[in-house]
Amino acid sequence: MYELGLVPAFKWRLEVLEQKEKVKTQLIGEEINLNVKKEIVIFIYRIVNELIQNVIKHAKATEVSIEITQVKRKYYISVRDNGAGFDSNNRKIISGTGGFGLLSIKERIENFKGHFFIHSEPGKGTLAKIEIPEIK
Ligand SMILES: Nc1ncnc2c1ncn2[C@@H]1O[C@H](COP(=O)(O)OP(=O)(O)OP(=O)(O)O)[C@@H](O)[C@H]1O
Ligand SMILES: [Mg+2]
């Protein structure tokens, strides 16, 4: 699947989400040529998939979007939902229980010199953003 590249993989993931969960989805920035190192394509896909799993498990959202943006040579991928939200300032929540949860996402992306940000408030949905390291 990922061999097609990240944009088609995201499109497919959102289509499945629409069919299974009856939420409206949107892919923004699909025209951006995501020039990402081959070794991290699957890894990025898995992160986005985990963020979508979280939306399904926790958010009860009616709208979900993936947005790709580029600033100079850096790429950002955001997953946004309009669901239940949570207090993202509460470190206990982020510190998690192992698995491929938020803490694991943060640690793994930082191993690749990327960054992970999440912002949420109860009742206000959730925005998670990955900064992908530059290709040198
Ligand atoms: N999109 C979201 N909407 C609402 N709450 C969320 C969302 N994403 C995460 N959370 C909250 O943050 C907590 C931590 O998420 P995390 O992915 O680390 O763990 P988990 O999903 O509970 O477990 P695991 O990912 O290991 O199955 C969740 O339990 C949930 O309370
Ligand atoms: Mg999770």
Tab-separated table of C-alpha atoms and ligand atoms in Angstrom, residues 49-55 57-58 98-102 105, ligand 2:
chain	number	residue	atom	x	y	z
A	49	ASN	CA	-2.982	5.508	11.401
A	50	GLU	CA	-2.543	5.483	15.182
A	51	LEU	CA	-3.839	9.055	15.348
A	52	ILE	CA	-6.891	7.965	13.359
A	53	GLN	CA	-7.338	4.950	15.654
A	54	ASN	CA	-7.394	7.392	18.544
A	55	VAL	CA	-10.096	9.430	16.831
A	57	LYS	CA	-11.562	5.082	19.935
A	58	HIS	CA	-11.850	8.306	21.880
A	98	GLY	CA	3.096	1.605	26.231
A	99	GLY	CA	1.704	0.296	22.957
A	100	PHE	CA	1.866	2.587	19.963
A	101	GLY	CA	0.206	5.463	21.823
A	102	LEU	CA	0.995	9.169	21.913
A	105	ILE	CA	4.752	8.401	18.651
B	2	MG	MG	-4.068	5.327	21.113
